[in-house]
Amino acid sequence: MSYSKIYTSESVSEGHPDKLADQISDALLDECLKQDPKARAAIETFLAHGVAVIAGEVTLDGYVDVSGIVRKTIKDVGYVNAELGFDGDTCGVMVSIQEQSPDIAMGVDTGGAGDQGMMFGYAVNETPELMPLTISISHALMAQAARVRRAMPSLGFRPDAKAQVSVVYENGVPKKIDTIVVSQQHNPDVDLPQMQERIREHVINPVLAQYQNYVDGAITYHLNPTGKFVIGGPQGDTGLTGRKIIVDTYGGMAPHGGGAFSGKDPTKVDRSAAYMARHVAKCIVAAGLSSRAQVALAYAIGVAQPVSINIETFGTETIDIQDIEKRVRDTFDMSPAGIINHLDLRRPIYQPTAKNGHFGNHPFPWEDIAAAAGLK
């Protein structure tokens, strides 16, 4: 019996206050790792009208100009004058950072996990990057909106934006795009019809050209549906590190353990084990062992090996699931040290993850599928 469902995922722009907070936390992490590849960091950012508050724990051999990096990150995103409601040159920067707790450090120093928790990785053959179609299109819309804003300032785009995409699935397979929602912050001199036309022409149409196989019949559009979006960014809403965890991962198409990524060094399994789970799931699908895979890991603080490894292939496996699990265990070291070594994570590579999701972007080491050969 056939059945159809509509699945939806969202993405937000680099100028969204929560994503800006993520980028600041990861920019600071990258600088820590430049100074000291063995640095420990857990950095949180809070943004409000006119102020950025940086707090957390950092242990490193070096010096980081926290205020300078915060201001540079804000300006690089596009908040460069008070007319936008937030200005990297004039906003206040408050810093409250201390060393990592020695009670946590003694468990990590011996190679154990930096915390307990559950992490999930997911891959599916809906797109070339093996990501769910809904989140891939949503991220593509936000990436395109940022390119247009930078390349064509005359259009009046401002940094804050959101996108949401709904796709009809038939018998678990994506068939057509049903609804697209885009809210784009804009200058006050641009009226609603102008902005709707500019969003459609410069953001949506170029992206849909890449997904023509899923354009089948009329698509419902909601473009700046409130009618006006001038006030945005930290002026319009507070921003906080780690508040867009579903945007960061699989758009709701897979479970999430709850731990955020940004601002955390790779000894924190919230981040590194989630990357490894994605890497393993992607290699399973790339190796042809299934067309859909979900990898679940769980850790105890101070303990090196995960307390559980579970693999789900949703009935799409091409060999026995127990054989897949054995191959995974034989191929990959899931300890924090093993993950850091396999993915080469002690490098300043993290700020780009805070734009357009942590998964599906090819330059990241956890997206590499060379290890899939070991699973075949």
CSV table of C-alpha atoms in Angstrom, one decimal:
chain,number,residue,atom,x,y,z
A,1,MET,CA,0.0,0.0,0.0
A,2,SER,CA,1.4,3.4,-1.0
A,3,TYR,CA,1.5,6.3,1.4
A,4,SER,CA,2.7,9.9,1.2
A,5,LYS,CA,3.9,12.3,3.9
A,6,ILE,CA,5.3,15.8,3.9
A,7,TYR,CA,8.6,16.4,5.7
A,8,THR,CA,10.0,19.9,6.6
A,9,SER,CA,13.4,21.2,7.6
A,10,GLU,CA,14.6,24.8,8.2
A,11,SER,CA,17.9,26.7,8.0
A,12,VAL,CA,19.0,30.1,9.1
A,13,SER,CA,21.5,32.6,7.8
A,14,GLU,CA,24.9,33.5,9.1
A,15,GLY,CA,23.3,36.7,10.4
A,16,HIS,CA,20.7,35.0,12.5
A,17,PRO,CA,21.5,35.9,16.1
A,18,ASP,CA,21.9,32.3,17.2
A,19,LYS,CA,24.1,31.4,14.3
A,20,LEU,CA,26.2,34.6,14.9
A,21,ALA,CA,26.7,33.4,18.4
A,22,ASP,CA,27.8,30.0,17.1
A,23,GLN,CA,30.3,31.6,14.8
A,24,ILE,CA,31.8,33.7,17.6
A,25,SER,CA,32.2,30.7,19.8
A,26,ASP,CA,33.9,28.7,17.0
A,27,ALA,CA,36.1,31.6,15.9
A,28,LEU,CA,37.4,31.8,19.5
A,29,LEU,CA,37.9,28.0,19.5
A,30,ASP,CA,39.8,28.2,16.3
A,31,GLU,CA,42.1,30.8,17.7
A,32,CYS,CA,42.7,28.7,20.8
A,33,LEU,CA,43.7,25.7,18.6
A,34,LYS,CA,46.0,28.0,16.5
A,35,GLN,CA,47.8,28.9,19.7
A,36,ASP,CA,47.7,25.4,21.2
A,37,PRO,CA,46.4,22.3,19.3
A,38,LYS,CA,45.8,20.7,22.7
A,39,ALA,CA,43.7,23.5,24.0
A,40,ARG,CA,40.6,22.7,25.9
A,41,ALA,CA,37.6,25.0,25.4
A,42,ALA,CA,33.9,25.3,26.0
A,43,ILE,CA,32.9,28.8,25.0
A,44,GLU,CA,29.4,30.2,25.1
A,45,THR,CA,28.2,33.4,23.5
A,46,PHE,CA,25.1,35.5,24.3
A,47,LEU,CA,24.1,38.3,22.1
A,48,ALA,CA,21.6,41.1,22.9
A,49,HIS,CA,20.9,44.6,21.6
A,50,GLY,CA,24.3,46.3,21.7
A,51,VAL,CA,26.2,43.7,23.7
A,52,ALA,CA,28.1,40.4,23.3
A,53,VAL,CA,28.7,38.3,26.4
A,54,ILE,CA,31.4,35.6,26.2
A,55,ALA,CA,31.7,33.0,29.0
A,56,GLY,CA,33.0,29.5,29.5
A,57,GLU,CA,36.1,27.5,30.3
A,58,VAL,CA,39.4,27.6,28.4
A,59,THR,CA,42.8,26.0,29.1
A,60,LEU,CA,45.6,26.7,26.7
A,61,ASP,CA,49.3,27.6,26.3
A,62,GLY,CA,48.9,31.0,24.6
A,63,TYR,CA,46.9,34.2,24.4
A,64,VAL,CA,43.6,35.0,22.6
A,65,ASP,CA,42.4,38.5,21.9
A,66,VAL,CA,38.8,37.7,22.8
A,67,SER,CA,37.3,41.1,22.2
A,68,GLY,CA,39.1,41.5,18.8
A,69,ILE,CA,38.0,38.2,17.5
A,70,VAL,CA,34.4,38.8,18.6
A,71,ARG,CA,34.3,42.2,16.9
A,72,LYS,CA,35.9,40.8,13.7
A,73,THR,CA,33.4,37.9,13.5
A,74,ILE,CA,30.4,40.3,13.9
A,75,LYS,CA,31.7,42.6,11.2
A,76,ASP,CA,32.6,39.8,8.8
A,77,VAL,CA,29.0,38.6,8.9
A,78,GLY,CA,27.8,42.1,8.0
A,79,TYR,CA,26.9,44.0,11.1
A,80,VAL,CA,29.0,47.0,10.5
A,81,ASN,CA,27.0,50.0,11.4
A,82,ALA,CA,24.4,51.1,14.0
A,83,GLU,CA,21.7,51.4,11.3
A,84,LEU,CA,21.6,47.6,11.2
A,85,GLY,CA,20.9,47.5,14.9
A,86,PHE,CA,24.2,45.9,15.8
A,87,ASP,CA,27.7,47.1,15.1
A,88,GLY,CA,30.9,45.1,15.7
A,89,ASP,CA,32.9,48.2,16.3
A,90,THR,CA,30.7,49.8,18.9
A,91,CYS,CA,28.9,46.9,20.7
A,92,GLY,CA,29.9,46.1,24.2
A,93,VAL,CA,32.0,42.9,24.8
A,94,MET,CA,31.9,41.3,28.2
A,95,VAL,CA,34.2,38.3,29.0
A,96,SER,CA,33.9,35.8,31.8
A,97,ILE,CA,36.3,32.9,31.0
A,98,GLN,CA,38.0,30.6,33.5
A,99,GLU,CA,40.1,27.4,33.3
A,100,GLN,CA,38.6,24.0,32.7
A,101,SER,CA,37.6,22.3,35.9
A,102,PRO,CA,40.4,19.9,37.1
A,103,ASP,CA,37.7,17.4,38.0
A,104,ILE,CA,36.8,17.2,34.3
A,105,ALA,CA,40.4,17.4,33.1
A,106,MET,CA,41.6,14.4,35.0
A,107,GLY,CA,39.2,12.1,33.1
A,108,VAL,CA,40.0,13.7,29.8
A,109,ASP,CA,43.8,13.6,30.4
A,110,THR,CA,43.7,9.8,30.4
A,111,GLY,CA,41.9,9.6,27.1
A,112,GLY,CA,38.4,9.5,28.4
A,113,ALA,CA,35.3,11.2,27.1
A,114,GLY,CA,34.9,14.8,28.2
A,115,ASP,CA,31.2,14.2,29.2
A,116,GLN,CA,28.5,11.6,29.2
A,117,GLY,CA,25.8,11.7,26.5
A,118,MET,CA,24.3,10.3,23.3
A,119,MET,CA,25.3,11.3,19.8
A,120,PHE,CA,23.6,10.4,16.5
A,121,GLY,CA,24.9,10.4,12.9
A,122,TYR,CA,22.8,10.0,9.8
A,123,ALA,CA,23.2,9.5,6.0
A,124,VAL,CA,20.7,8.9,3.2
A,125,ASN,CA,21.1,8.6,-0.5
A,126,GLU,CA,18.6,11.4,-1.3
A,127,THR,CA,21.3,13.9,-2.4
A,128,PRO,CA,24.9,13.6,-3.7
A,129,GLU,CA,26.2,14.6,-0.2
A,130,LEU,CA,24.0,11.9,1.4
A,131,MET,CA,21.9,14.3,3.4
A,132,PRO,CA,18.1,14.7,3.7
A,133,LEU,CA,16.8,16.6,0.8
A,134,THR,CA,14.8,19.1,2.9
A,135,ILE,CA,17.8,20.3,4.9
A,136,SER,CA,20.0,20.4,1.8
A,137,ILE,CA,17.7,22.7,0.0
A,138,SER,CA,17.2,24.9,3.1
A,139,HIS,CA,20.9,25.3,3.5
A,140,ALA,CA,21.3,26.1,-0.2
A,141,LEU,CA,18.8,28.9,0.1
A,142,MET,CA,20.6,30.5,3.0
A,143,ALA,CA,24.0,30.1,1.4
A,144,GLN,CA,22.6,31.8,-1.8
A,145,ALA,CA,21.0,34.6,0.2
A,146,ALA,CA,24.3,35.4,1.8
A,147,ARG,CA,26.1,35.4,-1.6
A,148,VAL,CA,23.5,37.7,-3.0
A,149,ARG,CA,23.6,40.1,-0.1
A,150,ARG,CA,27.4,40.4,-0.4
A,151,ALA,CA,27.5,40.6,-4.2
A,152,MET,CA,24.5,42.9,-4.8
A,153,PRO,CA,24.0,45.3,-1.9
A,154,SER,CA,21.6,47.4,-4.0
A,155,LEU,CA,19.0,44.7,-3.4
A,156,GLY,CA,18.7,45.9,0.2
A,157,PHE,CA,19.3,42.5,1.8
A,158,ARG,CA,20.4,42.6,5.5
A,159,PRO,CA,22.2,39.7,7.3
A,160,ASP,CA,19.4,38.0,9.1
A,161,ALA,CA,17.3,35.4,7.3
A,162,LYS,CA,15.5,32.1,7.6
A,163,ALA,CA,14.4,29.4,5.1
A,164,GLN,CA,12.1,26.4,5.4
A,165,VAL,CA,11.4,23.7,2.9
A,166,SER,CA,8.7,21.0,2.8
A,167,VAL,CA,8.9,18.0,0.5
A,168,VAL,CA,6.4,15.4,-0.4
A,169,TYR,CA,7.7,11.8,0.2
A,170,GLU,CA,6.0,8.8,-1.3
A,171,ASN,CA,6.8,5.4,0.3
A,172,GLY,CA,9.8,7.1,2.0
A,173,VAL,CA,11.2,8.6,-1.2
A,174,PRO,CA,11.2,12.3,-1.9
A,175,LYS,CA,9.1,13.2,-4.9
A,176,LYS,CA,8.4,17.0,-5.1
A,177,ILE,CA,8.9,20.3,-3.3
A,178,ASP,CA,5.6,21.3,-1.7
A,179,THR,CA,6.3,24.6,0.2
A,180,ILE,CA,9.2,27.1,0.5
A,181,VAL,CA,9.3,29.7,3.2
A,182,VAL,CA,11.9,32.5,3.1
A,183,SER,CA,12.1,35.4,5.5
A,184,GLN,CA,14.8,37.9,4.5
A,185,GLN,CA,15.8,41.0,6.5
A,186,HIS,CA,15.8,44.1,4.4
A,187,ASN,CA,16.4,47.8,4.3
A,188,PRO,CA,13.4,50.0,5.3
A,189,ASP,CA,13.2,51.5,1.8
A,190,VAL,CA,12.3,48.2,0.1
A,191,ASP,CA,8.5,47.4,0.1
A,192,LEU,CA,7.0,43.9,0.4
A,193,PRO,CA,6.3,43.2,-3.3
A,194,GLN,CA,9.9,44.3,-4.2
A,195,MET,CA,11.4,42.1,-1.6
A,196,GLN,CA,9.3,39.1,-2.6
A,197,GLU,CA,10.3,39.5,-6.2
A,198,ARG,CA,14.0,39.9,-5.3
A,199,ILE,CA,13.9,36.8,-3.1
A,200,ARG,CA,12.3,34.7,-5.8
A,201,GLU,CA,14.6,35.9,-8.6
A,202,HIS,CA,17.9,36.0,-6.8
A,203,VAL,CA,17.6,33.4,-4.1
A,204,ILE,CA,15.0,30.8,-4.9
A,205,ASN,CA,15.2,30.4,-8.6
A,206,PRO,CA,19.0,29.8,-8.7
A,207,VAL,CA,18.7,27.1,-6.0
A,208,LEU,CA,15.7,25.4,-7.6
A,209,ALA,CA,17.7,25.1,-10.8
A,210,GLN,CA,19.8,22.6,-8.9
A,211,TYR,CA,16.8,20.6,-7.8
A,212,GLN,CA,14.7,20.5,-11.0
A,213,ASN,CA,13.9,16.8,-10.4
A,214,TYR,CA,11.8,17.8,-7.5
A,215,VAL,CA,9.9,20.7,-9.1
A,216,ASP,CA,6.7,19.0,-10.1
A,217,GLY,CA,3.6,21.2,-10.2
A,218,ALA,CA,2.9,24.4,-8.2
A,219,ILE,CA,5.0,25.2,-5.2
A,220,THR,CA,3.5,27.2,-2.3
A,221,TYR,CA,5.6,30.2,-1.4
A,222,HIS,CA,5.6,32.2,1.8
A,223,LEU,CA,8.1,35.1,1.3
A,224,ASN,CA,8.5,37.5,4.2
A,225,PRO,CA,5.0,36.4,5.3
A,226,THR,CA,4.8,38.9,8.2
A,227,GLY,CA,5.0,41.7,5.6
A,228,LYS,CA,8.0,43.5,7.0
A,229,PHE,CA,11.4,42.4,8.3
A,230,VAL,CA,13.6,45.4,8.9
A,231,ILE,CA,14.6,44.8,12.5
A,232,GLY,CA,16.7,41.6,12.8
A,233,GLY,CA,19.8,40.1,14.2
A,234,PRO,CA,20.6,40.7,17.9
A,235,GLN,CA,18.5,43.9,17.8
A,236,GLY,CA,15.4,41.9,17.0
A,237,ASP,CA,16.1,38.8,19.1
A,238,THR,CA,18.7,37.5,21.5
A,239,GLY,CA,21.3,35.0,20.2
A,240,LEU,CA,22.8,32.1,22.1
A,241,THR,CA,25.3,29.4,21.2
A,242,GLY,CA,23.9,26.0,20.6
A,243,ARG,CA,20.2,27.0,20.1
A,244,LYS,CA,20.0,25.7,16.5
A,245,ILE,CA,21.0,22.1,16.9
A,246,ILE,CA,18.5,20.7,14.4
A,247,VAL,CA,19.6,23.2,11.8
A,248,ASP,CA,23.1,22.1,12.6
A,249,THR,CA,22.4,18.5,11.9
A,250,TYR,CA,19.7,16.7,9.9
A,251,GLY,CA,16.7,19.1,9.9
A,252,GLY,CA,14.6,16.8,12.2
A,253,MET,CA,15.0,13.8,9.9
A,254,ALA,CA,17.1,12.0,12.5
A,255,PRO,CA,17.3,12.0,16.4
A,256,HIS,CA,19.6,14.3,18.2
A,257,GLY,CA,21.3,13.6,21.5
A,258,GLY,CA,20.8,17.2,22.7
A,259,GLY,CA,24.4,18.3,23.0
A,260,ALA,CA,25.4,21.4,20.9
A,261,PHE,CA,28.7,21.6,19.0
A,262,SER,CA,30.0,25.2,18.6
A,263,GLY,CA,32.7,26.4,21.0
A,264,LYS,CA,33.7,23.0,22.1
A,265,ASP,CA,37.1,21.4,21.5
A,266,PRO,CA,37.3,17.9,20.1
A,267,THR,CA,37.7,16.2,23.5
A,268,LYS,CA,34.1,17.0,24.0
A,269,VAL,CA,32.2,14.0,22.5
A,270,ASP,CA,29.1,16.1,22.1
A,271,ARG,CA,31.0,17.4,19.0
A,272,SER,CA,33.6,14.9,18.0
A,273,ALA,CA,31.5,11.8,18.4
A,274,ALA,CA,28.6,13.4,16.5
A,275,TYR,CA,31.0,14.0,13.7
A,276,MET,CA,32.3,10.5,13.9
A,277,ALA,CA,28.8,9.1,13.9
A,278,ARG,CA,28.0,11.1,10.7
A,279,HIS,CA,31.3,9.9,9.2
A,280,VAL,CA,30.5,6.2,9.9
A,281,ALA,CA,26.9,6.5,8.7
A,282,LYS,CA,28.0,8.2,5.5
A,283,CYS,CA,30.6,5.5,4.9
A,284,ILE,CA,28.0,2.8,5.4
A,285,VAL,CA,25.8,4.3,2.7
A,286,ALA,CA,28.7,5.2,0.4
A,287,ALA,CA,29.9,1.6,0.6
A,288,GLY,CA,26.6,0.4,-0.6
A,289,LEU,CA,25.8,-1.5,2.6
A,290,SER,CA,22.5,0.4,2.9
A,291,SER,CA,20.7,3.4,1.3
A,292,ARG,CA,19.9,4.9,4.7
A,293,ALA,CA,21.9,4.6,8.0
A,294,GLN,CA,21.8,6.0,11.5
A,295,VAL,CA,24.6,5.5,14.0
A,296,ALA,CA,24.0,6.1,17.7
A,297,LEU,CA,26.8,6.4,20.2
A,298,ALA,CA,26.8,6.8,24.0
A,299,TYR,CA,29.7,7.7,26.3
A,300,ALA,CA,30.4,7.9,30.0
A,301,ILE,CA,32.6,10.8,31.3
A,302,GLY,CA,36.2,9.7,31.7
A,303,VAL,CA,35.7,6.4,29.8
A,304,ALA,CA,37.4,6.0,26.5
A,305,GLN,CA,35.2,3.6,24.6
A,306,PRO,CA,31.5,4.2,24.0
A,307,VAL,CA,29.2,2.3,26.3
A,308,SER,CA,27.0,1.5,23.3
A,309,ILE,CA,27.2,1.6,19.5
A,310,ASN,CA,23.9,1.0,17.6
A,311,ILE,CA,23.4,1.0,13.9
A,312,GLU,CA,20.0,1.3,12.2
A,313,THR,CA,19.5,0.8,8.5
A,314,PHE,CA,15.7,0.9,8.3
A,315,GLY,CA,15.4,-2.2,6.3
A,316,THR,CA,17.6,-0.8,3.5
A,317,GLU,CA,20.6,-3.0,4.3
A,318,THR,CA,22.2,-5.1,1.5
A,319,ILE,CA,24.0,-7.4,3.9
A,320,ASP,CA,23.1,-8.7,7.4
A,321,ILE,CA,23.0,-5.8,9.9
A,322,GLN,CA,25.2,-7.7,12.4
A,323,ASP,CA,27.8,-8.0,9.7
A,324,ILE,CA,27.6,-4.2,9.2
A,325,GLU,CA,28.1,-3.6,12.9
A,326,LYS,CA,31.1,-5.9,13.0
A,327,ARG,CA,32.7,-4.2,10.0
A,328,VAL,CA,32.2,-0.8,11.7
A,329,ARG,CA,33.7,-1.9,15.0
A,330,ASP,CA,36.7,-3.5,13.2
A,331,THR,CA,37.3,-0.4,11.0
A,332,PHE,CA,36.7,2.6,13.3
A,333,ASP,CA,38.1,3.5,16.8
A,334,MET,CA,35.3,5.3,18.5
A,335,SER,CA,37.4,6.5,21.5
A,336,PRO,CA,37.9,10.3,21.8
A,337,ALA,CA,41.6,9.8,20.9
A,338,GLY,CA,40.7,7.5,18.0
A,339,ILE,CA,38.2,10.0,16.6
A,340,ILE,CA,40.5,13.0,17.0
A,341,ASN,CA,43.3,11.1,15.2
A,342,HIS,CA,41.1,9.6,12.4
A,343,LEU,CA,39.4,13.0,11.6
A,344,ASP,CA,42.4,15.1,12.4
A,345,LEU,CA,40.4,17.4,14.7
A,346,ARG,CA,43.0,19.4,16.6
A,347,ARG,CA,43.0,22.1,13.9
A,348,PRO,CA,41.3,25.5,13.5
A,349,ILE,CA,38.6,24.2,11.1
A,350,TYR,CA,35.4,25.0,13.1
A,351,GLN,CA,34.1,28.5,12.3
A,352,PRO,CA,32.9,27.4,8.9
A,353,THR,CA,30.7,24.7,10.5
A,354,ALA,CA,28.6,27.4,12.1
A,355,LYS,CA,27.3,28.4,8.7
A,356,ASN,CA,24.9,26.2,6.7
A,357,GLY,CA,25.2,23.2,9.0
A,358,HIS,CA,27.9,20.9,10.2
A,359,PHE,CA,27.2,18.1,7.7
A,360,GLY,CA,27.0,17.8,4.0
A,361,ASN,CA,29.7,20.3,3.3
A,362,HIS,CA,32.5,18.4,1.5
A,363,PRO,CA,35.7,20.1,2.9
A,364,PHE,CA,35.0,18.8,6.5
A,365,PRO,CA,37.0,15.7,7.3
A,366,TRP,CA,34.0,13.8,8.6
A,367,GLU,CA,32.4,14.1,5.2
A,368,ASP,CA,35.3,12.2,3.5
A,369,ILE,CA,34.2,8.7,2.4
A,370,ALA,CA,37.6,7.2,1.7
A,371,ALA,CA,37.1,4.9,4.7
A,372,ALA,CA,34.1,3.4,3.0
A,373,ALA,CA,36.5,1.1,1.2
A,374,GLY,CA,37.3,-0.6,4.4
A,375,LEU,CA,33.6,-1.5,5.0
A,376,LYS,CA,33.1,-3.2,1.6
